[in-house]
Amino acid sequence: MRTATLGPAERTEALARMAERELDVLVVGGGVVGAGTVLDAATRGLSTAIVEARDWASGTSSRSSKLIHGGLRYLEMLDFALVREALKERGLLLERLAPHLVRPVPFLYPLQHRGWERFYAGSGVALYDAMSVSSGHGRGLPVHRHLSRRGALRVAPCLRKDALTGALQYYDAQVDDARFVTTLVRTAVSYGAHAANRTRVVGFLREGERVVGARVQDLEHGGEFEVRARQVVNATGVWTDDTQSLITERGRFHVKASKGIHLVVPRDRINSATGLILRTEKSVLFVIPWGRHWIVGTTDTAWDLDKAHPAASSADIDYLLERVNAVLATPLTRDDVEGVYAGLRPLLAGESEATSKLSREHTVAHPVPGLVVVAGGKYTTYRVMAKDAVDEAVHGLDARVAPSCTERVPLVGAEGYDALWNARARIAARAGLHVVRVEHLLKRYGSLLDEVLELIADDPSLAHPLPAADDYLRAEIVYAAGHEGARHLDDVLTRRTRISIETFDRGTRSARECAELMAGVLGWDADRVEREVAHYHKRVEAERESQLQPDDQTADAARLGAPDIVPG
């Protein structure tokens, strides 16, 4: 395999390679589905490239609940096929594809009624476990267990005694969603794909009816160029309709956006050894362990405003606090909230107006020759969506193409992860780091840990943690810019790390130090550092202001008060 580095030099080379000869497949959209699609195509031996208008995973794929799950609530909807498919994918990710990025997480489901509810919910969770095992990839997770009220309060003392009669505990899995997408892109690059973020498709190339490529604008350095491809895949999620409009053809389906917001609170605010899943009048509410924090979410409301920066309003925040406080012995307040983020689900539009009833299935279509569209679905089943999209594209290639093999292709960093984890104490001693630091690095980089440790060996000052965000080492900021495609300060604080939602200052106290670390890799001068820091501060200020507004319209207007550092 080639290098999996996404540095500035590699981006420049990728753009040049895209323009020099016709590709088999060009993927538009750098979220989890687009990244999965370019990996699927590359591992079938196809020449392929991916372009993304902003940063990898900067849309929906960095703003999810960060769960890899079968969708327990879809069993209640009798959508057995979707649950079975998702459980198989969960098992593959845990066991083979990304054990360094995906890990088990326990959830407690409080029961509020005696007798029938335990039987009803218990039957559903038992079926969930059975379907997981029958998929052939579910033996790595503990099975569910029934708890009395006393047993439930022992593992979750945070709960009000009158909020439950007993509980069920079961397991799902979680992932750092943005890190996972970047790792997918890096894996595709290691198999020969070309990848460039901050690169916008501004039009499609046509020969008669057929789409034969795209006109692409380099948002970093300016200029437009043509990328010719035998098949183009539109994997732009909630932007699907916008991208389709570039060919002035009506799509066969439409994608609606549903907004979900999440709160991040410190771990000590909720006394529990397990995550929680709570039923609400509209959907379910999760309280998810996240390192030294909890993620509380989510909402499910229609959104037709700015797609790039969906805003969380004061009403959204109050809704989550009210719902979670209904079961907590010590209620959460606004002062407990470290971070807030909002994301958009891409749902296939149906006849129902309620977004919770729109389809979570995915659809692949070939609206015009040379153009494939993939939309809908859920994060966990990205690989199946990618396979289906490439299968559809292959129909338009006049050649025999191998079937998908991504079920057997580990992501970069996965190979040898278990052995490195077992040797973490020895690695820590050799690197001069505390073993907890090595564990943190292994869970983020897997066997690519050596690349981070090489930076520290060359410059020992990079072994120090960031003073205002001490979960992260200075080396991780340098690595993000040099190896992971981070082009701007926002990319590092929001997606390569999660400092923007894991600190009460939202990353503003770390901004200057991080910008100065990035400057050495990306060649920024003092003026550029100032511009990046000022932009990040304005972004945080606009987000805070939006979260004080009473509704979506005023929150959206406040959030748009901070312009993008790279105009879209």
Coordinates of C-alpha atoms in Angstrom, one line a residue:
M1 CA 0.0 0.0 0.0
R2 CA 1.0 3.6 -0.5
T3 CA 1.2 6.2 2.3
A4 CA -2.1 7.1 4.0
T5 CA -0.9 10.7 4.7
L6 CA -3.3 13.6 3.9
G7 CA -0.8 16.4 4.2
P8 CA -0.7 19.6 2.2
A9 CA 1.7 18.2 -0.4
E10 CA -0.5 15.1 -0.9
R11 CA -3.5 17.3 -1.4
T12 CA -1.7 19.3 -4.2
E13 CA -0.6 16.0 -5.8
A14 CA -4.1 14.6 -5.6
L15 CA -5.6 17.6 -7.4
A16 CA -3.0 17.3 -10.2
R17 CA -3.6 13.6 -10.6
M18 CA -7.4 14.0 -10.8
A19 CA -7.1 16.5 -13.7
E20 CA -4.5 14.6 -15.7
R21 CA -6.5 11.5 -16.9
E22 CA -10.0 10.1 -16.9
L23 CA -11.0 8.2 -13.7
D24 CA -13.3 5.3 -13.4
V25 CA -15.2 6.8 -10.5
L26 CA -15.4 10.4 -9.0
V27 CA -17.1 10.6 -5.6
V28 CA -18.7 13.9 -4.6
G29 CA -19.1 14.4 -0.8
G30 CA -16.7 13.7 2.1
G31 CA -19.0 12.4 4.7
V32 CA -19.1 8.8 5.9
V33 CA -21.0 7.5 2.8
G34 CA -18.8 9.3 0.3
A35 CA -15.6 8.1 2.2
G36 CA -17.0 4.6 2.3
T37 CA -17.8 4.7 -1.4
V38 CA -14.3 5.9 -2.5
L39 CA -12.8 3.1 -0.3
D40 CA -15.1 0.5 -1.9
A41 CA -14.2 1.6 -5.4
A42 CA -10.5 1.8 -4.7
T43 CA -10.4 -1.7 -3.2
R44 CA -12.1 -3.1 -6.3
G45 CA -9.1 -1.9 -8.4
L46 CA -10.9 1.1 -9.9
S47 CA -9.2 4.5 -10.4
T48 CA -11.1 6.8 -8.2
A49 CA -11.1 10.2 -6.4
I50 CA -13.1 12.0 -3.8
V51 CA -13.8 15.8 -3.4
E52 CA -15.4 17.6 -0.5
A53 CA -16.4 21.2 -0.4
R54 CA -15.5 21.8 3.2
D55 CA -13.7 19.4 5.6
W56 CA -14.0 15.7 5.9
A57 CA -17.1 14.9 7.9
S58 CA -17.9 18.6 8.4
G59 CA -21.6 18.0 7.9
T60 CA -23.8 15.3 9.3
S61 CA -20.9 12.8 9.8
S62 CA -19.3 14.7 12.6
R63 CA -22.5 15.7 14.4
S64 CA -24.2 12.4 15.1
S65 CA -24.9 10.7 18.4
K66 CA -21.5 8.8 17.9
L67 CA -23.2 5.5 18.2
I68 CA -22.7 2.4 16.1
H69 CA -25.9 0.5 16.7
G70 CA -28.5 -1.7 15.3
G71 CA -31.3 0.7 16.1
L72 CA -33.2 -1.0 18.9
R73 CA -36.2 1.3 18.3
Y74 CA -36.6 0.0 14.7
L75 CA -37.5 -3.4 16.1
E76 CA -40.6 -1.8 17.5
M77 CA -41.4 -0.6 14.0
L78 CA -40.9 -4.2 12.8
D79 CA -38.0 -3.1 10.5
F80 CA -36.2 -6.4 11.1
A81 CA -34.1 -6.2 7.9
L82 CA -32.6 -2.8 8.8
V83 CA -31.8 -3.9 12.3
R84 CA -30.2 -7.2 11.1
E85 CA -28.1 -5.3 8.6
A86 CA -27.0 -2.7 11.1
L87 CA -26.1 -5.4 13.7
K88 CA -23.9 -7.2 11.2
E89 CA -22.1 -4.0 10.4
R90 CA -21.7 -3.2 14.1
G91 CA -20.0 -6.5 14.6
L92 CA -17.7 -6.1 11.7
L93 CA -16.5 -2.8 12.9
L94 CA -15.9 -4.0 16.4
E95 CA -14.2 -7.2 15.5
R96 CA -12.4 -6.6 12.2
L97 CA -12.6 -3.3 10.4
A98 CA -12.0 -0.7 13.2
P99 CA -11.4 -2.1 16.7
H100 CA -9.2 0.9 17.5
L101 CA -12.1 3.3 16.8
V102 CA -15.3 1.4 17.7
R103 CA -15.8 0.1 21.2
P104 CA -18.7 -1.4 23.3
V105 CA -20.8 0.9 25.5
P106 CA -23.4 -0.2 28.0
F107 CA -26.9 1.3 28.3
L108 CA -29.5 1.1 31.0
Y109 CA -33.2 1.2 30.1
P110 CA -35.2 2.1 33.1
L111 CA -38.6 0.4 33.4
Q112 CA -41.5 2.5 34.7
H113 CA -44.2 -0.1 34.8
R114 CA -44.4 -3.5 36.6
G115 CA -44.9 -6.8 34.8
W116 CA -45.9 -6.2 31.2
E117 CA -43.1 -3.6 30.4
R118 CA -40.3 -5.9 31.6
F119 CA -41.7 -8.7 29.4
Y120 CA -42.3 -6.4 26.4
A121 CA -38.9 -4.5 26.5
G122 CA -37.1 -7.6 27.6
S123 CA -38.4 -9.6 24.6
G124 CA -37.2 -6.8 22.3
V125 CA -33.7 -6.7 23.8
A126 CA -33.4 -10.5 23.7
L127 CA -34.3 -10.5 20.1
Y128 CA -31.8 -7.7 19.5
D129 CA -29.0 -9.8 21.1
A130 CA -30.1 -12.9 19.2
M131 CA -30.1 -11.1 15.8
S132 CA -26.6 -9.8 16.7
V133 CA -25.3 -13.3 17.3
S134 CA -27.0 -14.8 14.3
S135 CA -25.3 -12.2 12.1
G136 CA -22.0 -14.1 12.8
H137 CA -20.4 -10.9 14.1
G138 CA -22.0 -10.3 17.5
R139 CA -20.2 -12.5 20.0
G140 CA -17.9 -9.8 21.2
L141 CA -20.6 -7.9 23.2
P142 CA -22.0 -9.0 26.6
V143 CA -25.7 -10.1 26.4
H144 CA -28.4 -8.0 28.1
R145 CA -29.4 -8.5 31.8
H146 CA -32.4 -7.8 33.9
L147 CA -32.0 -5.6 37.0
S148 CA -34.1 -4.9 40.0
R149 CA -34.6 -1.3 41.0
R150 CA -31.9 -1.7 43.7
G151 CA -29.5 -3.3 41.1
A152 CA -30.2 -0.5 38.6
L153 CA -29.5 2.2 41.2
R154 CA -26.3 0.5 42.1
V155 CA -24.9 1.0 38.5
A156 CA -26.7 4.3 38.0
P157 CA -27.0 6.1 41.4
C158 CA -27.9 9.3 39.4
L159 CA -31.5 8.0 38.9
R160 CA -34.4 9.1 41.0
K161 CA -35.8 6.2 42.9
D162 CA -39.4 7.0 41.8
A163 CA -38.3 7.1 38.1
L164 CA -38.0 3.3 37.7
T165 CA -39.3 0.0 39.0
G166 CA -36.3 -1.9 37.5
A167 CA -34.2 -1.8 34.4
L168 CA -32.6 -3.7 31.5
Q169 CA -29.0 -3.3 30.6
Y170 CA -27.7 -4.0 27.1
Y171 CA -24.7 -3.1 24.9
D172 CA -24.2 -1.2 21.7
A173 CA -21.1 0.5 20.4
Q174 CA -19.7 4.0 19.9
V175 CA -17.3 5.8 17.6
D176 CA -15.7 9.2 17.2
D177 CA -17.6 9.8 14.0
A178 CA -15.4 12.5 12.5
R179 CA -12.2 10.6 13.2
F180 CA -13.7 7.5 11.6
V181 CA -14.5 9.4 8.3
T182 CA -10.9 10.8 8.1
T183 CA -9.6 7.2 8.7
L184 CA -11.8 5.9 5.9
V185 CA -10.4 8.5 3.5
R186 CA -6.9 7.7 4.5
T187 CA -7.5 4.0 4.0
A188 CA -8.8 4.7 0.5
V189 CA -5.7 6.9 -0.3
S190 CA -3.5 4.0 0.9
Y191 CA -5.2 1.9 -1.9
G192 CA -4.6 4.5 -4.6
A193 CA -7.5 6.9 -4.4
H194 CA -7.0 10.6 -4.8
A195 CA -8.6 12.8 -2.1
A196 CA -8.9 16.6 -1.7
N197 CA -11.0 18.6 0.8
R198 CA -11.9 22.2 0.5
T199 CA -12.7 21.4 -3.2
R200 CA -16.2 22.2 -4.5
V201 CA -18.0 20.8 -7.5
V202 CA -19.5 23.8 -9.3
G203 CA -21.0 21.9 -12.3
F204 CA -21.1 18.6 -14.1
L205 CA -19.5 17.9 -17.5
R206 CA -22.0 16.6 -20.0
E207 CA -21.7 14.9 -23.4
G208 CA -25.3 14.8 -24.6
E209 CA -27.3 13.2 -21.8
R210 CA -24.3 11.6 -20.2
V211 CA -22.4 13.0 -17.2
V212 CA -18.7 12.6 -17.9
G213 CA -17.2 14.4 -14.9
A214 CA -17.3 17.5 -12.9
R215 CA -16.0 21.1 -12.9
V216 CA -14.2 21.6 -9.6
Q217 CA -13.1 24.7 -7.7
D218 CA -10.1 24.7 -5.4
L219 CA -11.3 26.8 -2.5
E220 CA -7.9 27.0 -0.8
H221 CA -5.8 28.3 -3.7
G222 CA -8.4 29.4 -6.2
G223 CA -8.9 28.2 -9.8
E224 CA -11.2 25.7 -11.5
F225 CA -10.3 22.5 -13.3
E226 CA -12.1 19.6 -14.9
V227 CA -12.1 16.1 -13.5
R228 CA -13.3 13.5 -16.0
A229 CA -14.8 10.3 -14.8
R230 CA -16.7 7.4 -16.4
Q231 CA -19.1 7.5 -13.4
V232 CA -19.8 10.2 -10.8
V233 CA -21.3 9.3 -7.5
N234 CA -23.3 12.0 -5.7
A235 CA -23.0 11.2 -1.9
T236 CA -23.7 14.6 -0.5
G237 CA -26.2 13.7 2.2
V238 CA -28.5 16.6 3.1
W239 CA -27.1 18.5 0.1
T240 CA -28.2 15.8 -2.4
D241 CA -31.0 17.9 -3.9
D242 CA -28.6 20.9 -4.2
T243 CA -26.0 18.8 -6.0
Q244 CA -28.7 17.3 -8.3
S245 CA -29.8 20.8 -9.3
L246 CA -26.4 21.3 -11.0
I247 CA -27.6 19.0 -13.8
T248 CA -31.0 20.7 -14.0
E249 CA -32.7 17.3 -13.8
R250 CA -35.4 16.4 -11.3
G251 CA -34.3 13.8 -8.9
R252 CA -36.2 10.5 -8.4
F253 CA -36.4 11.2 -4.7
H254 CA -35.8 14.1 -2.3
V255 CA -33.8 14.3 0.9
K256 CA -35.2 16.2 3.8
A257 CA -33.1 17.3 6.8
S258 CA -34.0 16.5 10.4
K259 CA -32.2 18.4 13.1
G260 CA -30.8 16.6 16.1
I261 CA -29.0 18.5 18.9
H262 CA -26.7 17.1 21.6
L263 CA -25.4 18.5 24.9
V264 CA -22.0 17.6 26.4
V265 CA -21.6 17.7 30.2
P266 CA -18.7 16.7 32.5
R267 CA -18.7 13.1 33.7
D268 CA -19.0 14.1 37.3
R269 CA -22.4 15.7 36.7
I270 CA -24.1 12.4 36.3
N271 CA -23.2 9.6 38.7
S272 CA -23.4 6.4 36.6
A273 CA -21.3 3.5 35.4
T274 CA -23.5 3.0 32.4
G275 CA -25.1 5.0 29.6
L276 CA -28.9 5.6 29.7
I277 CA -31.6 5.2 27.1
L278 CA -34.9 6.9 27.9
R279 CA -38.2 6.9 26.0
T280 CA -39.7 10.3 25.2
E281 CA -43.0 11.2 23.6
K282 CA -41.4 11.6 20.2
S283 CA -38.4 9.2 20.1
V284 CA -35.7 8.1 22.5
L285 CA -33.1 10.0 24.5
F286 CA -29.6 8.8 25.1
V287 CA -27.1 9.7 27.8
I288 CA -23.8 8.4 26.3
P289 CA -20.5 8.0 28.1
W290 CA -17.8 10.0 26.2
G291 CA -14.4 9.9 27.9
R292 CA -14.5 12.4 30.8
H293 CA -17.9 13.6 29.6
W294 CA -21.5 12.6 28.8
I295 CA -23.3 13.3 25.5
V296 CA -27.1 13.9 26.0
G297 CA -29.3 13.7 22.9
T298 CA -31.1 14.0 20.7
T299 CA -34.0 15.9 19.2
D300 CA -35.8 15.2 15.9
T301 CA -37.2 18.3 14.2
A302 CA -37.6 19.4 10.6
W303 CA -34.9 21.8 9.4
D304 CA -35.0 23.9 6.2
L305 CA -32.6 26.7 7.0
D306 CA -28.7 26.8 6.6
K307 CA -27.4 23.3 6.1
A308 CA -23.7 24.0 6.7
H309 CA -24.2 25.3 10.2
P310 CA -27.5 24.0 11.8
A311 CA -28.1 26.0 15.0
A312 CA -29.3 24.8 18.4
S313 CA -31.8 27.1 19.9
S314 CA -32.6 27.8 23.5
A315 CA -35.8 25.8 23.1
D316 CA -33.8 22.8 21.9
I317 CA -31.5 22.9 24.9
D318 CA -34.4 23.3 27.3
Y319 CA -36.2 20.3 25.7
L320 CA -33.2 18.0 26.4
L321 CA -32.6 19.3 29.9
E322 CA -36.2 18.9 30.8
R323 CA -36.4 15.3 29.4
V324 CA -33.2 14.1 31.1
N325 CA -34.0 15.8 34.4
A326 CA -37.2 13.9 34.6
V327 CA -35.2 10.9 35.7
L328 CA -32.1 12.4 37.4
A329 CA -31.9 12.8 41.2
T330 CA -29.7 15.9 40.8
P331 CA -31.0 17.9 37.8
L332 CA -28.6 19.4 35.2
T333 CA -28.7 23.1 34.6
R334 CA -27.4 25.3 31.8
D335 CA -24.3 25.9 33.8
D336 CA -23.4 22.2 33.5
V337 CA -23.4 22.3 29.7
E338 CA -19.8 22.3 28.3
G339 CA -20.7 22.0 24.6
V340 CA -23.6 21.9 22.3
Y341 CA -23.7 20.6 18.7
A342 CA -26.4 20.3 16.1
G343 CA -26.5 17.9 13.1
L344 CA -28.8 17.1 10.3
R345 CA -30.1 13.6 9.4
P346 CA -30.5 13.0 5.6
L347 CA -34.0 11.4 5.4
L348 CA -35.7 10.2 2.2
A349 CA -38.8 12.3 1.8
G350 CA -42.0 10.3 2.1
E351 CA -45.7 11.2 2.4
S352 CA -45.5 11.8 6.1
E353 CA -44.7 15.3 7.3
A354 CA -43.2 14.0 10.6
T355 CA -39.5 13.6 10.3
S356 CA -39.4 10.7 12.8
K357 CA -41.5 8.8 10.3
L358 CA -39.4 9.4 7.2
S359 CA -37.3 6.6 6.0
R360 CA -33.9 5.6 7.5
E361 CA -33.5 3.2 4.6
H362 CA -31.1 4.2 1.8
T363 CA -31.7 4.5 -1.9
V364 CA -29.4 4.3 -4.9
A365 CA -30.5 5.7 -8.3
H366 CA -29.0 6.3 -11.7
P367 CA -31.0 9.5 -12.7
V368 CA -29.0 10.1 -15.9
P369 CA -26.2 8.1 -17.6
G370 CA -22.9 8.6 -15.8
L371 CA -24.4 9.8 -12.5
V372 CA -25.2 7.7 -9.5
V373 CA -27.0 9.1 -6.4
V374 CA -26.9 7.5 -3.0
A375 CA -28.9 9.0 -0.1
G376 CA -30.7 8.2 3.2
G377 CA -29.5 5.5 5.5
K378 CA -27.8 5.7 8.8
Y379 CA -24.2 6.0 9.9
T380 CA -23.8 2.4 11.0
T381 CA -24.7 1.0 7.5
Y382 CA -22.4 3.3 5.6
R383 CA -20.5 0.4 4.1
V384 CA -23.6 -1.3 2.7
M385 CA -24.6 2.1 1.1
A386 CA -21.2 2.5 -0.4
K387 CA -21.2 -1.1 -1.8
D388 CA -24.6 -0.5 -3.4
A389 CA -23.5 2.8 -4.9
V390 CA -20.4 1.3 -6.4
D391 CA -22.4 -1.7 -7.7
E392 CA -24.7 0.7 -9.4
A393 CA -21.7 2.6 -10.9
V394 CA -20.2 -0.6 -12.1
H395 CA -23.2 -1.1 -14.4
G396 CA -22.1 1.9 -16.3
L397 CA -18.5 0.7 -16.7
D398 CA -17.8 -1.4 -19.8
A399 CA -15.6 -3.8 -18.0
R400 CA -15.5 -6.7 -15.5
V401 CA -15.1 -5.4 -12.0
A402 CA -14.4 -7.4 -8.8
P403 CA -17.2 -7.5 -6.2
S404 CA -16.9 -5.4 -3.0
C405 CA -14.3 -6.7 -0.5
T406 CA -14.6 -4.0 2.2
E407 CA -16.1 -6.5 4.6
R408 CA -12.5 -7.9 4.8
V409 CA -10.5 -4.7 4.6
P410 CA -9.4 -3.2 8.0
L411 CA -9.0 0.5 8.2
V412 CA -5.6 2.0 8.6
G413 CA -4.6 1.7 12.3
A414 CA -6.6 -1.5 12.8
E415 CA -3.9 -4.0 11.9
G416 CA -2.0 -5.1 15.0
Y417 CA -4.1 -3.0 17.3
D418 CA -4.8 -5.8 19.9
A419 CA -1.1 -6.6 20.1
L420 CA -0.2 -2.9 20.6
W421 CA -2.9 -2.6 23.3
N422 CA -1.4 -5.5 25.2
A423 CA 2.0 -3.9 24.9
R424 CA 0.9 -0.4 26.0
A425 CA 2.9 -0.3 29.2
R426 CA 6.1 -1.1 27.4
I427 CA 5.3 1.5 24.7
A428 CA 4.7 4.1 27.4
A429 CA 8.0 3.3 29.1
R430 CA 9.9 3.6 25.8
A431 CA 8.2 6.8 24.8
G432 CA 8.5 8.4 28.2
L433 CA 4.7 8.9 28.4
H434 CA 2.2 7.8 31.1
V435 CA 0.4 4.6 30.1
V436 CA -3.0 6.5 30.2
R437 CA -1.6 8.8 27.4
V438 CA -0.7 5.8 25.3
E439 CA -4.1 4.3 25.8
H440 CA -5.6 7.5 24.6
L441 CA -3.4 7.6 21.5
L442 CA -4.1 3.9 20.7
K443 CA -7.9 4.5 20.8
R444 CA -7.5 7.4 18.4
Y445 CA -4.8 6.2 16.0
G446 CA -4.4 2.5 16.5
S447 CA -1.2 1.2 15.0
L448 CA -0.6 4.6 13.4
L449 CA 0.5 5.5 17.0
D450 CA 4.1 5.2 15.8
E451 CA 3.7 8.2 13.5
V452 CA 2.6 10.4 16.4
L453 CA 5.4 9.1 18.6
E454 CA 7.9 9.9 15.9
L455 CA 6.9 13.5 16.0
I456 CA 7.5 13.5 19.8
A457 CA 10.9 11.8 19.3
D458 CA 11.9 14.6 16.9
D459 CA 10.5 17.4 19.2
P460 CA 10.0 16.4 22.9
S461 CA 8.0 19.5 23.6
L462 CA 5.1 17.9 21.6
A463 CA 4.7 15.3 24.4
H464 CA 3.2 18.0 26.6
P465 CA -0.6 18.3 26.8
L466 CA -2.4 21.4 25.7
P467 CA -2.8 23.5 28.9
A468 CA -6.5 24.4 28.4
A469 CA -7.5 20.9 26.9
D470 CA -5.2 18.5 28.6
D471 CA -6.8 15.3 27.2
Y472 CA -4.8 16.1 24.0
L473 CA -1.1 16.3 23.4
R474 CA 0.5 19.0 21.3
A475 CA 1.8 16.3 18.9
E476 CA -1.8 15.5 18.0
I477 CA -2.3 19.0 16.6
V478 CA 0.8 18.8 14.5
Y479 CA -0.3 15.3 13.3
A480 CA -3.7 16.6 12.3
A481 CA -2.3 19.2 10.0
G482 CA 0.5 17.0 8.6
H483 CA -1.2 13.6 8.3
E484 CA -5.0 14.0 8.6
G485 CA -5.9 16.7 6.1
A486 CA -6.7 19.5 8.6
R487 CA -6.5 22.8 6.7
H488 CA -7.8 25.2 9.3
L489 CA -7.9 25.8 13.0
D490 CA -11.6 24.9 13.0
D491 CA -10.9 21.5 11.5
V492 CA -8.6 20.7 14.4
L493 CA -10.6 22.0 17.3
T494 CA -13.9 20.7 16.0
R495 CA -13.2 17.4 14.2
R496 CA -9.6 16.1 14.6
T497 CA -10.1 16.7 18.3
R498 CA -13.3 17.5 20.1
I499 CA -12.0 20.4 22.1
S500 CA -14.8 22.6 20.8
I501 CA -17.4 20.7 22.7
E502 CA -15.3 19.2 25.6
T503 CA -14.3 22.4 27.3
F504 CA -16.4 25.1 28.9
D505 CA -14.5 27.8 26.9
R506 CA -15.4 25.9 23.6
G507 CA -11.7 25.8 22.6
T508 CA -11.0 29.5 22.6
R509 CA -8.2 29.2 25.2
S510 CA -6.5 26.5 23.1
A511 CA -7.0 28.3 19.8
R512 CA -3.8 30.3 19.6
E513 CA -1.5 27.5 20.7
C514 CA -3.1 25.1 18.2
A515 CA -2.8 27.7 15.4
E516 CA 0.8 28.2 16.1
L517 CA 1.5 24.5 16.0
M518 CA -0.4 24.2 12.7
A519 CA 1.5 27.1 11.3
G520 CA 4.8 25.2 11.2
V521 CA 3.2 22.4 9.1
L522 CA 1.1 24.5 6.8
G523 CA 3.5 27.4 6.3
W524 CA 1.3 30.1 7.9
D525 CA 2.7 33.5 8.7
A526 CA 1.8 35.6 11.8
D527 CA -1.1 37.3 9.9
R528 CA -2.6 34.0 8.9
V529 CA -2.4 32.7 12.5
E530 CA -4.2 35.9 13.7
R531 CA -6.9 35.4 11.1
E532 CA -7.5 31.7 12.0
V533 CA -7.7 32.5 15.7
A534 CA -10.0 35.5 15.1
H535 CA -12.3 33.4 12.9
Y536 CA -12.5 30.7 15.5
H537 CA -13.4 33.1 18.2
K538 CA -16.2 34.6 16.0
R539 CA -17.5 31.2 15.3
V540 CA -17.8 30.3 19.0
E541 CA -19.4 33.7 19.8
A542 CA -22.0 33.2 17.1
E543 CA -22.8 29.7 18.3
R544 CA -23.2 30.9 21.9
E545 CA -25.5 33.7 20.7
S546 CA -27.6 31.2 18.6
Q547 CA -28.1 29.0 21.7
L548 CA -29.8 31.9 23.5
Q549 CA -32.4 32.5 20.8
P550 CA -35.9 31.2 21.2
D551 CA -36.5 29.4 17.9
D552 CA -34.8 28.1 14.8
Q553 CA -35.2 31.2 12.7
T554 CA -33.5 33.5 15.2
A555 CA -30.9 30.9 16.1
D556 CA -30.0 30.4 12.4
A557 CA -29.6 34.2 11.9
A558 CA -27.3 34.5 14.9
R559 CA -25.2 31.5 13.9
L560 CA -24.7 33.0 10.4
G561 CA -23.2 36.0 12.0
A562 CA -19.8 34.4 11.7
P563 CA -18.7 33.9 8.1
D564 CA -16.8 30.8 6.9
I565 CA -13.1 31.2 6.8
V566 CA -13.2 29.6 3.3
P567 CA -16.3 31.0 1.5
G568 CA -18.5 28.2 0.1

